[in-house]
Amino acid sequence: MVLTFIFAPRKKLRAMSFELRMISPEACSLKPGAIKTNYMSKKIKELLGDKADYLLSHQSKTISKDQLHLPGPDFVDRIWINSDRNPHVLRNLQLMYSTGRLANTGYLSILPVDQGIEHSAGASFAKNPVYFDPENIIRLAMEGGCNAVATTFGGLGFLSRKYAHKIPFVVKINHNEFLTYPNKFDQVMFASVKASWNLGAAAIGATIYFGSEESTRQLQEVSKAFEMAHELGMATILWCYLRNPAFKTKEKDFHVSADLTGQANHLGVTIEADIIKQKLPENNGGYLALNTKESAYGKNDQRIYSELTSAHPIDLCRYQVANCYMGRAGLINSGGASSGAADLVEAVTTAVVNKRAGGMGLISGRKSFQRPMKEGVEILNAVQDVYLDKDITIA
């Protein structure tokens, strides 16, 4: 390529020609992808430390990624358009997908704060008393770039006129009342679907304690609530949690086993939860451990463990995704309790596992609100960075 430039010195004009050659990456001893450094990927790798290669390079050989319905900018048009959800539900789903730092990616980052009831307000907010005021919960979700804020009916009701049009509201309609002595564990309705709609909610959220003695009643209550929510145009999110003393043995806590949580997810999407919230699996074999000669439990197939899962955390999480109708209902994993200095690493690790498994995002609360707001925003943003990073792909 030859270009001619004309210069005009003080005394006379002079024409000069220059030949410009494109220099290839190979000529600079650089690999083709090395010219542009992905700062975000580098930061995530640093946070993952010695687990970086284990999590970022894993290729799943269980359920093929080609069989999954993966998140994307067109998720509502691609997945929900043929469903029985009415146009108002589709609009509210799209509203959540179009809000915050993850807008138009198909991924979700939701701030959930219902621990004031679930774990008592004092125990939840003592670390950071400003969150006794629900306005700070909403502010944290907005400043943290979240797609939505999920909290109590009372908290959102106090501030609906000020914020319902600024960030999607998810009203948590049932809770575990934690004041009865001795403590009991049962999800009961705290709010009505109609009242949630009246305050401008885009979605409702509910919990079922699958495996508990009360689960049949909870299943019926939540199913009816979800039906009404869809009629009114709201989306539905189900906390698919396990609760049974028998699930925790001397060896393992099978409340977080892939096979049992996967089945809970499958029950959740069957009552038309649009989004499933589930704890990240930490082990497997809950059915095997509980189904003994002394006590028959459930139905099982060895291929769950030999073909559909492996010991790798991404494969365990993928089994959860598969039980959400192969990802038609998005799986968002919970961020878990705050453990202090390790919160950032734990949150980013969970996000990487969820994304690479085929999940739809993270719903992280205590790691964010049990610290100063600036630090809470940083953790929320770090999680979102995982989903924004195009170098972190489906395994």
Short mmCIF file of C-alpha atoms in Angstrom, two decimals:
data_model
loop_
_atom_site.label_atom_id
_atom_site.label_comp_id
_atom_site.label_asym_id
_atom_site.label_seq_id
_atom_site.Cartn_x
_atom_site.Cartn_y
_atom_site.Cartn_z
CA MET A 1 0.00 0.00 0.00
CA VAL A 2 1.63 3.31 -1.16
CA LEU A 3 0.43 6.74 -0.02
CA THR A 4 1.72 10.13 -1.26
CA PHE A 5 1.79 13.11 1.11
CA ILE A 6 2.40 16.76 0.10
CA PHE A 7 4.31 18.94 2.57
CA ALA A 8 4.73 22.71 2.28
CA PRO A 9 8.02 23.87 3.82
CA ARG A 10 8.74 27.60 4.15
CA LYS A 11 10.72 27.90 0.89
CA LYS A 12 9.29 25.33 -1.51
CA LEU A 13 6.86 22.51 -1.91
CA ARG A 14 8.23 19.02 -1.73
CA ALA A 15 6.50 15.73 -2.66
CA MET A 16 7.40 12.62 -0.77
CA SER A 17 6.08 9.03 -0.99
CA PHE A 18 5.89 6.58 1.85
CA GLU A 19 5.25 2.84 1.67
CA LEU A 20 3.28 1.51 4.65
CA ARG A 21 3.28 -2.18 5.47
CA MET A 22 0.91 -3.94 7.84
CA ILE A 23 2.84 -5.82 10.51
CA SER A 24 1.35 -9.20 11.40
CA PRO A 25 1.10 -10.49 14.96
CA GLU A 26 3.53 -13.26 14.01
CA ALA A 27 6.14 -10.69 13.07
CA CYS A 28 5.97 -9.36 16.61
CA SER A 29 6.19 -12.87 18.07
CA LEU A 30 2.62 -12.52 19.39
CA LYS A 31 -0.16 -15.02 19.17
CA PRO A 32 -3.23 -13.81 17.20
CA GLY A 33 -5.33 -13.21 20.34
CA ALA A 34 -2.59 -11.54 22.35
CA ILE A 35 -2.82 -8.02 20.94
CA LYS A 36 -5.85 -7.14 23.04
CA THR A 37 -5.68 -8.07 26.72
CA ASN A 38 -9.02 -8.84 28.36
CA TYR A 39 -8.60 -7.07 31.69
CA MET A 40 -11.83 -8.50 33.03
CA SER A 41 -10.79 -12.11 32.35
CA LYS A 42 -7.40 -11.47 33.92
CA LYS A 43 -8.99 -10.10 37.09
CA ILE A 44 -11.36 -13.06 37.34
CA LYS A 45 -8.49 -15.51 36.92
CA GLU A 46 -6.60 -13.77 39.71
CA LEU A 47 -9.59 -14.08 42.02
CA LEU A 48 -10.05 -17.76 41.21
CA GLY A 49 -6.38 -18.42 42.00
CA ASP A 50 -5.34 -22.05 41.75
CA LYS A 51 -8.92 -23.01 40.77
CA ALA A 52 -8.85 -20.86 37.62
CA ASP A 53 -7.81 -23.57 35.16
CA TYR A 54 -10.02 -26.18 36.86
CA LEU A 55 -13.12 -23.99 36.44
CA LEU A 56 -12.37 -22.02 33.27
CA SER A 57 -10.95 -24.83 31.13
CA HIS A 58 -13.39 -27.59 32.04
CA GLN A 59 -15.31 -29.11 29.13
CA SER A 60 -18.43 -30.97 30.21
CA LYS A 61 -18.86 -34.51 28.90
CA THR A 62 -22.16 -35.15 30.64
CA ILE A 63 -25.22 -33.36 29.25
CA SER A 64 -24.19 -31.63 26.03
CA LYS A 65 -24.42 -27.85 25.94
CA ASP A 66 -26.11 -28.26 22.54
CA GLN A 67 -29.16 -29.70 24.32
CA LEU A 68 -29.56 -26.64 26.57
CA HIS A 69 -31.65 -23.53 26.04
CA LEU A 70 -28.99 -20.98 26.90
CA PRO A 71 -29.50 -17.39 28.07
CA GLY A 72 -29.22 -14.69 25.45
CA PRO A 73 -30.57 -11.27 24.40
CA ASP A 74 -33.47 -12.97 22.59
CA PHE A 75 -34.48 -15.28 25.45
CA VAL A 76 -38.06 -13.99 25.76
CA ASP A 77 -38.64 -14.18 22.00
CA ARG A 78 -36.90 -17.53 21.65
CA ILE A 79 -38.26 -19.35 24.71
CA TRP A 80 -41.32 -17.65 26.16
CA ILE A 81 -43.09 -16.46 23.02
CA ASN A 82 -44.75 -19.87 22.48
CA SER A 83 -45.72 -20.38 26.13
CA ASP A 84 -49.04 -19.77 27.85
CA ARG A 85 -47.66 -16.63 29.53
CA ASN A 86 -49.71 -13.57 28.56
CA PRO A 87 -48.20 -10.41 27.03
CA HIS A 88 -48.00 -8.69 30.41
CA VAL A 89 -45.84 -11.50 31.82
CA LEU A 90 -43.59 -11.33 28.76
CA ARG A 91 -43.25 -7.58 29.21
CA ASN A 92 -42.25 -7.94 32.87
CA LEU A 93 -39.78 -10.72 32.09
CA GLN A 94 -38.27 -8.52 29.39
CA LEU A 95 -38.19 -5.60 31.84
CA MET A 96 -36.00 -7.61 34.20
CA TYR A 97 -33.76 -8.78 31.35
CA SER A 98 -33.42 -5.16 30.16
CA THR A 99 -32.42 -3.55 33.47
CA GLY A 100 -29.03 -2.99 35.12
CA ARG A 101 -25.49 -3.79 34.04
CA LEU A 102 -26.55 -7.13 32.54
CA ALA A 103 -29.29 -5.56 30.42
CA ASN A 104 -29.90 -7.36 27.11
CA THR A 105 -27.53 -10.24 27.84
CA GLY A 106 -30.13 -12.77 29.00
CA TYR A 107 -28.45 -13.00 32.42
CA LEU A 108 -29.81 -11.84 35.76
CA SER A 109 -28.26 -10.33 38.87
CA ILE A 110 -30.88 -9.99 41.60
CA LEU A 111 -30.47 -8.62 45.12
CA PRO A 112 -32.60 -10.64 47.59
CA VAL A 113 -33.12 -9.40 51.13
CA ASP A 114 -35.73 -11.41 53.02
CA GLN A 115 -33.39 -12.47 55.83
CA GLY A 116 -34.98 -9.97 58.21
CA ILE A 117 -37.79 -12.50 58.55
CA GLU A 118 -36.05 -15.73 57.61
CA HIS A 119 -33.06 -15.27 59.96
CA SER A 120 -34.35 -12.43 62.20
CA ALA A 121 -33.75 -8.75 61.52
CA GLY A 122 -31.22 -8.30 64.32
CA ALA A 123 -29.01 -11.19 63.21
CA SER A 124 -29.23 -10.11 59.57
CA PHE A 125 -28.71 -6.35 59.90
CA ALA A 126 -26.49 -6.00 63.00
CA LYS A 127 -23.39 -5.93 60.78
CA ASN A 128 -24.82 -3.01 58.83
CA PRO A 129 -27.84 -1.41 60.57
CA VAL A 130 -28.64 0.95 57.68
CA TYR A 131 -30.44 -1.98 56.02
CA PHE A 132 -33.14 -1.96 58.68
CA ASP A 133 -34.42 0.81 56.35
CA PRO A 134 -35.68 -0.90 53.15
CA GLU A 135 -34.85 2.17 51.07
CA ASN A 136 -31.17 1.29 51.43
CA ILE A 137 -31.91 -2.22 50.14
CA ILE A 138 -33.42 -0.71 46.99
CA ARG A 139 -30.56 1.78 46.68
CA LEU A 140 -28.00 -1.02 46.92
CA ALA A 141 -29.75 -2.92 44.12
CA MET A 142 -29.83 0.18 41.92
CA GLU A 143 -26.28 1.33 42.60
CA GLY A 144 -25.09 -2.25 42.22
CA GLY A 145 -26.54 -2.45 38.72
CA CYS A 146 -28.97 -5.29 39.51
CA ASN A 147 -31.76 -6.44 37.21
CA ALA A 148 -34.25 -6.47 40.12
CA VAL A 149 -34.61 -6.24 43.88
CA ALA A 150 -36.40 -8.99 45.82
CA THR A 151 -37.54 -8.24 49.33
CA THR A 152 -40.55 -8.19 51.63
CA PHE A 153 -44.04 -6.92 50.89
CA GLY A 154 -43.80 -4.32 53.65
CA GLY A 155 -40.41 -3.02 52.53
CA LEU A 156 -41.44 -2.55 48.92
CA GLY A 157 -44.87 -1.24 49.88
CA PHE A 158 -43.35 1.67 51.80
CA LEU A 159 -41.39 2.85 48.76
CA SER A 160 -43.34 1.66 45.72
CA ARG A 161 -44.30 5.11 44.39
CA LYS A 162 -40.70 6.29 44.56
CA TYR A 163 -38.94 3.28 43.03
CA ALA A 164 -41.29 0.81 41.29
CA HIS A 165 -40.71 2.55 37.95
CA LYS A 166 -36.94 2.68 38.43
CA ILE A 167 -36.06 -0.96 39.16
CA PRO A 168 -38.20 -4.11 38.85
CA PHE A 169 -39.70 -5.23 42.17
CA VAL A 170 -39.92 -8.88 43.20
CA VAL A 171 -42.23 -9.30 46.20
CA LYS A 172 -41.36 -12.30 48.38
CA ILE A 173 -44.85 -13.43 49.38
CA ASN A 174 -44.08 -16.24 51.86
CA HIS A 175 -41.53 -16.65 54.64
CA ASN A 176 -40.42 -18.89 57.46
CA GLU A 177 -41.79 -17.16 60.58
CA PHE A 178 -38.88 -17.43 63.00
CA LEU A 179 -40.26 -16.25 66.34
CA THR A 180 -42.37 -19.18 67.53
CA TYR A 181 -40.76 -21.06 70.43
CA PRO A 182 -39.32 -23.53 69.81
CA ASN A 183 -38.36 -22.40 66.30
CA LYS A 184 -40.16 -24.15 63.50
CA PHE A 185 -39.48 -24.25 59.77
CA ASP A 186 -42.52 -23.68 57.59
CA GLN A 187 -43.14 -21.25 54.76
CA VAL A 188 -46.40 -19.34 55.28
CA MET A 189 -48.02 -16.60 53.22
CA PHE A 190 -47.26 -13.05 54.31
CA ALA A 191 -48.66 -11.18 51.31
CA SER A 192 -51.30 -11.58 48.64
CA VAL A 193 -50.64 -11.71 44.92
CA LYS A 194 -53.15 -8.91 44.28
CA ALA A 195 -51.48 -6.58 46.78
CA SER A 196 -48.09 -7.29 45.18
CA TRP A 197 -49.52 -6.35 41.81
CA ASN A 198 -51.03 -3.17 43.25
CA LEU A 199 -47.65 -1.91 44.48
CA GLY A 200 -46.20 -2.32 40.98
CA ALA A 201 -44.28 -5.59 41.27
CA ALA A 202 -42.84 -7.10 38.10
CA ALA A 203 -42.67 -10.53 39.74
CA ILE A 204 -43.43 -12.45 42.90
CA GLY A 205 -41.12 -14.85 44.67
CA ALA A 206 -41.95 -17.77 46.94
CA THR A 207 -40.20 -20.63 48.74
CA ILE A 208 -41.15 -24.27 49.00
CA TYR A 209 -39.33 -26.49 51.50
CA PHE A 210 -39.28 -29.64 49.40
CA GLY A 211 -38.91 -32.78 51.48
CA SER A 212 -40.53 -31.28 54.57
CA GLU A 213 -43.78 -32.44 56.15
CA GLU A 214 -45.38 -29.15 55.09
CA SER A 215 -44.22 -29.29 51.46
CA THR A 216 -47.51 -30.62 50.05
CA ARG A 217 -49.46 -27.67 51.48
CA GLN A 218 -46.78 -25.21 50.38
CA LEU A 219 -46.80 -26.72 46.88
CA GLN A 220 -50.54 -26.19 46.59
CA GLU A 221 -50.42 -22.64 47.98
CA VAL A 222 -47.58 -21.52 45.74
CA SER A 223 -49.07 -23.16 42.66
CA LYS A 224 -52.27 -21.16 43.11
CA ALA A 225 -50.29 -17.98 43.78
CA PHE A 226 -48.25 -18.46 40.61
CA GLU A 227 -51.41 -19.01 38.59
CA MET A 228 -52.86 -15.72 39.82
CA ALA A 229 -49.57 -13.89 39.33
CA HIS A 230 -49.47 -14.96 35.69
CA GLU A 231 -53.09 -13.90 35.20
CA LEU A 232 -52.20 -10.43 36.50
CA GLY A 233 -49.09 -10.25 34.33
CA MET A 234 -46.30 -10.84 36.85
CA ALA A 235 -43.40 -13.25 36.47
CA THR A 236 -42.72 -15.96 39.07
CA ILE A 237 -39.53 -16.97 40.89
CA LEU A 238 -39.37 -20.06 43.10
CA TRP A 239 -36.84 -20.65 45.89
CA CYS A 240 -36.58 -24.46 45.49
CA TYR A 241 -35.05 -25.33 48.85
CA LEU A 242 -34.79 -28.70 50.58
CA ARG A 243 -35.64 -29.09 54.26
CA ASN A 244 -35.57 -32.39 56.13
CA PRO A 245 -33.36 -33.49 59.05
CA ALA A 246 -32.79 -36.85 57.33
CA PHE A 247 -31.08 -35.10 54.42
CA LYS A 248 -28.14 -34.25 56.69
CA THR A 249 -26.06 -37.28 57.64
CA LYS A 250 -22.77 -37.68 59.51
CA GLU A 251 -20.94 -37.82 56.20
CA LYS A 252 -22.61 -35.13 54.09
CA ASP A 253 -25.33 -32.51 53.94
CA PHE A 254 -27.53 -33.71 51.09
CA HIS A 255 -29.60 -30.52 51.19
CA VAL A 256 -27.09 -29.44 48.52
CA SER A 257 -26.82 -32.67 46.53
CA ALA A 258 -27.25 -32.36 42.77
CA ASP A 259 -29.76 -35.19 42.48
CA LEU A 260 -32.13 -33.94 45.21
CA THR A 261 -31.90 -30.24 44.32
CA GLY A 262 -32.31 -31.15 40.67
CA GLN A 263 -35.59 -32.91 41.44
CA ALA A 264 -36.74 -29.92 43.49
CA ASN A 265 -36.07 -27.74 40.43
CA HIS A 266 -38.10 -30.11 38.28
CA LEU A 267 -41.06 -29.82 40.65
CA GLY A 268 -40.67 -26.04 40.61
CA VAL A 269 -40.85 -25.63 36.84
CA THR A 270 -43.82 -28.01 36.80
CA ILE A 271 -45.91 -25.45 38.71
CA GLU A 272 -44.75 -22.82 36.18
CA ALA A 273 -41.98 -21.02 37.98
CA ASP A 274 -40.43 -18.80 35.30
CA ILE A 275 -37.12 -18.63 37.17
CA ILE A 276 -35.69 -21.14 39.65
CA LYS A 277 -33.53 -20.11 42.60
CA GLN A 278 -31.41 -22.93 43.97
CA LYS A 279 -28.34 -23.39 46.13
CA LEU A 280 -25.20 -24.37 44.25
CA PRO A 281 -24.73 -28.16 44.52
CA GLU A 282 -21.81 -29.29 46.65
CA ASN A 283 -22.16 -33.08 46.40
CA ASN A 284 -24.26 -35.82 44.88
CA GLY A 285 -25.88 -39.11 45.81
CA GLY A 286 -28.69 -37.96 48.08
CA TYR A 287 -31.05 -40.59 46.72
CA LEU A 288 -28.40 -43.30 47.14
CA ALA A 289 -27.69 -42.36 50.75
CA LEU A 290 -31.34 -42.15 51.79
CA ASN A 291 -32.58 -45.23 49.92
CA THR A 292 -31.43 -48.01 52.26
CA LYS A 293 -32.61 -51.52 53.07
CA GLU A 294 -34.29 -50.15 56.18
CA SER A 295 -36.03 -47.28 54.37
CA ALA A 296 -36.95 -47.10 50.69
CA TYR A 297 -36.80 -43.57 49.29
CA GLY A 298 -37.73 -42.20 45.89
CA LYS A 299 -36.84 -43.59 42.47
CA ASN A 300 -33.39 -43.60 40.96
CA ASP A 301 -31.21 -44.55 38.01
CA GLN A 302 -27.45 -45.12 38.16
CA ARG A 303 -26.98 -43.15 34.94
CA ILE A 304 -27.69 -39.98 36.94
CA TYR A 305 -24.25 -40.45 38.48
CA SER A 306 -22.36 -42.23 35.71
CA GLU A 307 -23.55 -40.29 32.63
CA LEU A 308 -25.57 -37.20 33.56
CA THR A 309 -23.19 -35.84 36.21
CA SER A 310 -19.60 -36.02 37.38
CA ALA A 311 -17.81 -34.81 40.49
CA HIS A 312 -16.97 -31.48 38.83
CA PRO A 313 -19.02 -28.54 40.22
CA ILE A 314 -19.95 -27.34 36.73
CA ASP A 315 -21.37 -30.75 35.83
CA LEU A 316 -23.28 -30.91 39.12
CA CYS A 317 -24.80 -27.51 38.39
CA ARG A 318 -25.59 -28.52 34.81
CA TYR A 319 -27.76 -31.32 36.19
CA GLN A 320 -29.73 -28.63 38.02
CA VAL A 321 -30.10 -26.70 34.75
CA ALA A 322 -31.26 -29.85 32.94
CA ASN A 323 -34.02 -30.30 35.50
CA CYS A 324 -35.25 -26.78 34.69
CA TYR A 325 -36.55 -28.13 31.37
CA MET A 326 -33.04 -27.95 29.92
CA GLY A 327 -32.80 -24.26 30.78
CA ARG A 328 -36.20 -23.12 29.48
CA ALA A 329 -36.77 -21.83 33.01
CA GLY A 330 -33.61 -19.99 34.01
CA LEU A 331 -31.53 -21.25 36.94
CA ILE A 332 -30.16 -18.60 39.28
CA ASN A 333 -27.98 -19.90 42.09
CA SER A 334 -27.90 -18.26 45.51
CA GLY A 335 -24.81 -16.49 46.76
CA GLY A 336 -24.87 -18.05 50.22
CA ALA A 337 -23.98 -16.67 53.63
CA SER A 338 -21.38 -13.99 54.23
CA SER A 339 -18.09 -15.46 55.38
CA GLY A 340 -16.10 -12.24 55.53
CA ALA A 341 -12.93 -11.73 53.53
CA ALA A 342 -13.61 -14.69 51.24
CA ASP A 343 -16.98 -13.35 50.04
CA LEU A 344 -15.67 -11.83 46.79
CA VAL A 345 -13.86 -15.00 45.73
CA GLU A 346 -16.82 -17.20 46.68
CA ALA A 347 -19.28 -15.02 44.77
CA VAL A 348 -17.16 -14.94 41.62
CA THR A 349 -16.57 -18.71 41.83
CA THR A 350 -20.31 -19.38 42.10
CA ALA A 351 -20.97 -17.11 39.11
CA VAL A 352 -18.37 -18.88 36.98
CA VAL A 353 -19.83 -22.30 37.83
CA ASN A 354 -23.40 -21.14 37.14
CA LYS A 355 -22.57 -19.47 33.83
CA ARG A 356 -20.42 -22.29 32.48
CA ALA A 357 -23.07 -24.82 33.50
CA GLY A 358 -25.73 -22.99 31.47
CA GLY A 359 -27.38 -21.06 34.30
CA MET A 360 -28.95 -17.62 34.10
CA GLY A 361 -27.28 -15.71 36.90
CA LEU A 362 -26.89 -15.15 40.59
CA ILE A 363 -29.19 -13.96 43.37
CA SER A 364 -26.82 -12.76 46.06
CA GLY A 365 -27.85 -10.96 49.25
CA ARG A 366 -25.89 -11.42 52.47
CA LYS A 367 -22.51 -11.14 50.79
CA SER A 368 -23.60 -7.70 49.59
CA PHE A 369 -25.74 -6.08 52.28
CA GLN A 370 -23.80 -7.28 55.35
CA ARG A 371 -21.02 -4.82 54.59
CA PRO A 372 -20.70 -1.10 53.70
CA MET A 373 -22.68 -0.18 50.60
CA LYS A 374 -19.61 0.62 48.50
CA GLU A 375 -18.17 -2.82 49.17
CA GLY A 376 -21.56 -4.42 48.52
CA VAL A 377 -21.71 -2.72 45.13
CA GLU A 378 -18.21 -3.98 44.32
CA ILE A 379 -19.24 -7.59 45.01
CA LEU A 380 -22.39 -7.27 42.91
CA ASN A 381 -20.36 -5.76 40.07
CA ALA A 382 -17.72 -8.50 40.30
CA VAL A 383 -20.42 -11.13 39.88
CA GLN A 384 -21.91 -9.25 36.93
CA ASP A 385 -18.47 -9.00 35.33
CA VAL A 386 -18.40 -12.80 35.03
CA TYR A 387 -21.58 -12.73 32.93
CA LEU A 388 -20.32 -9.77 30.87
CA ASP A 389 -17.03 -11.52 30.10
CA LYS A 390 -17.32 -13.12 26.65
CA ASP A 391 -14.22 -15.22 27.29
CA ILE A 392 -16.10 -17.19 29.98
CA THR A 393 -18.18 -19.55 27.86
CA ILE A 394 -20.48 -22.54 28.34
CA ALA A 395 -18.52 -25.68 29.25
#
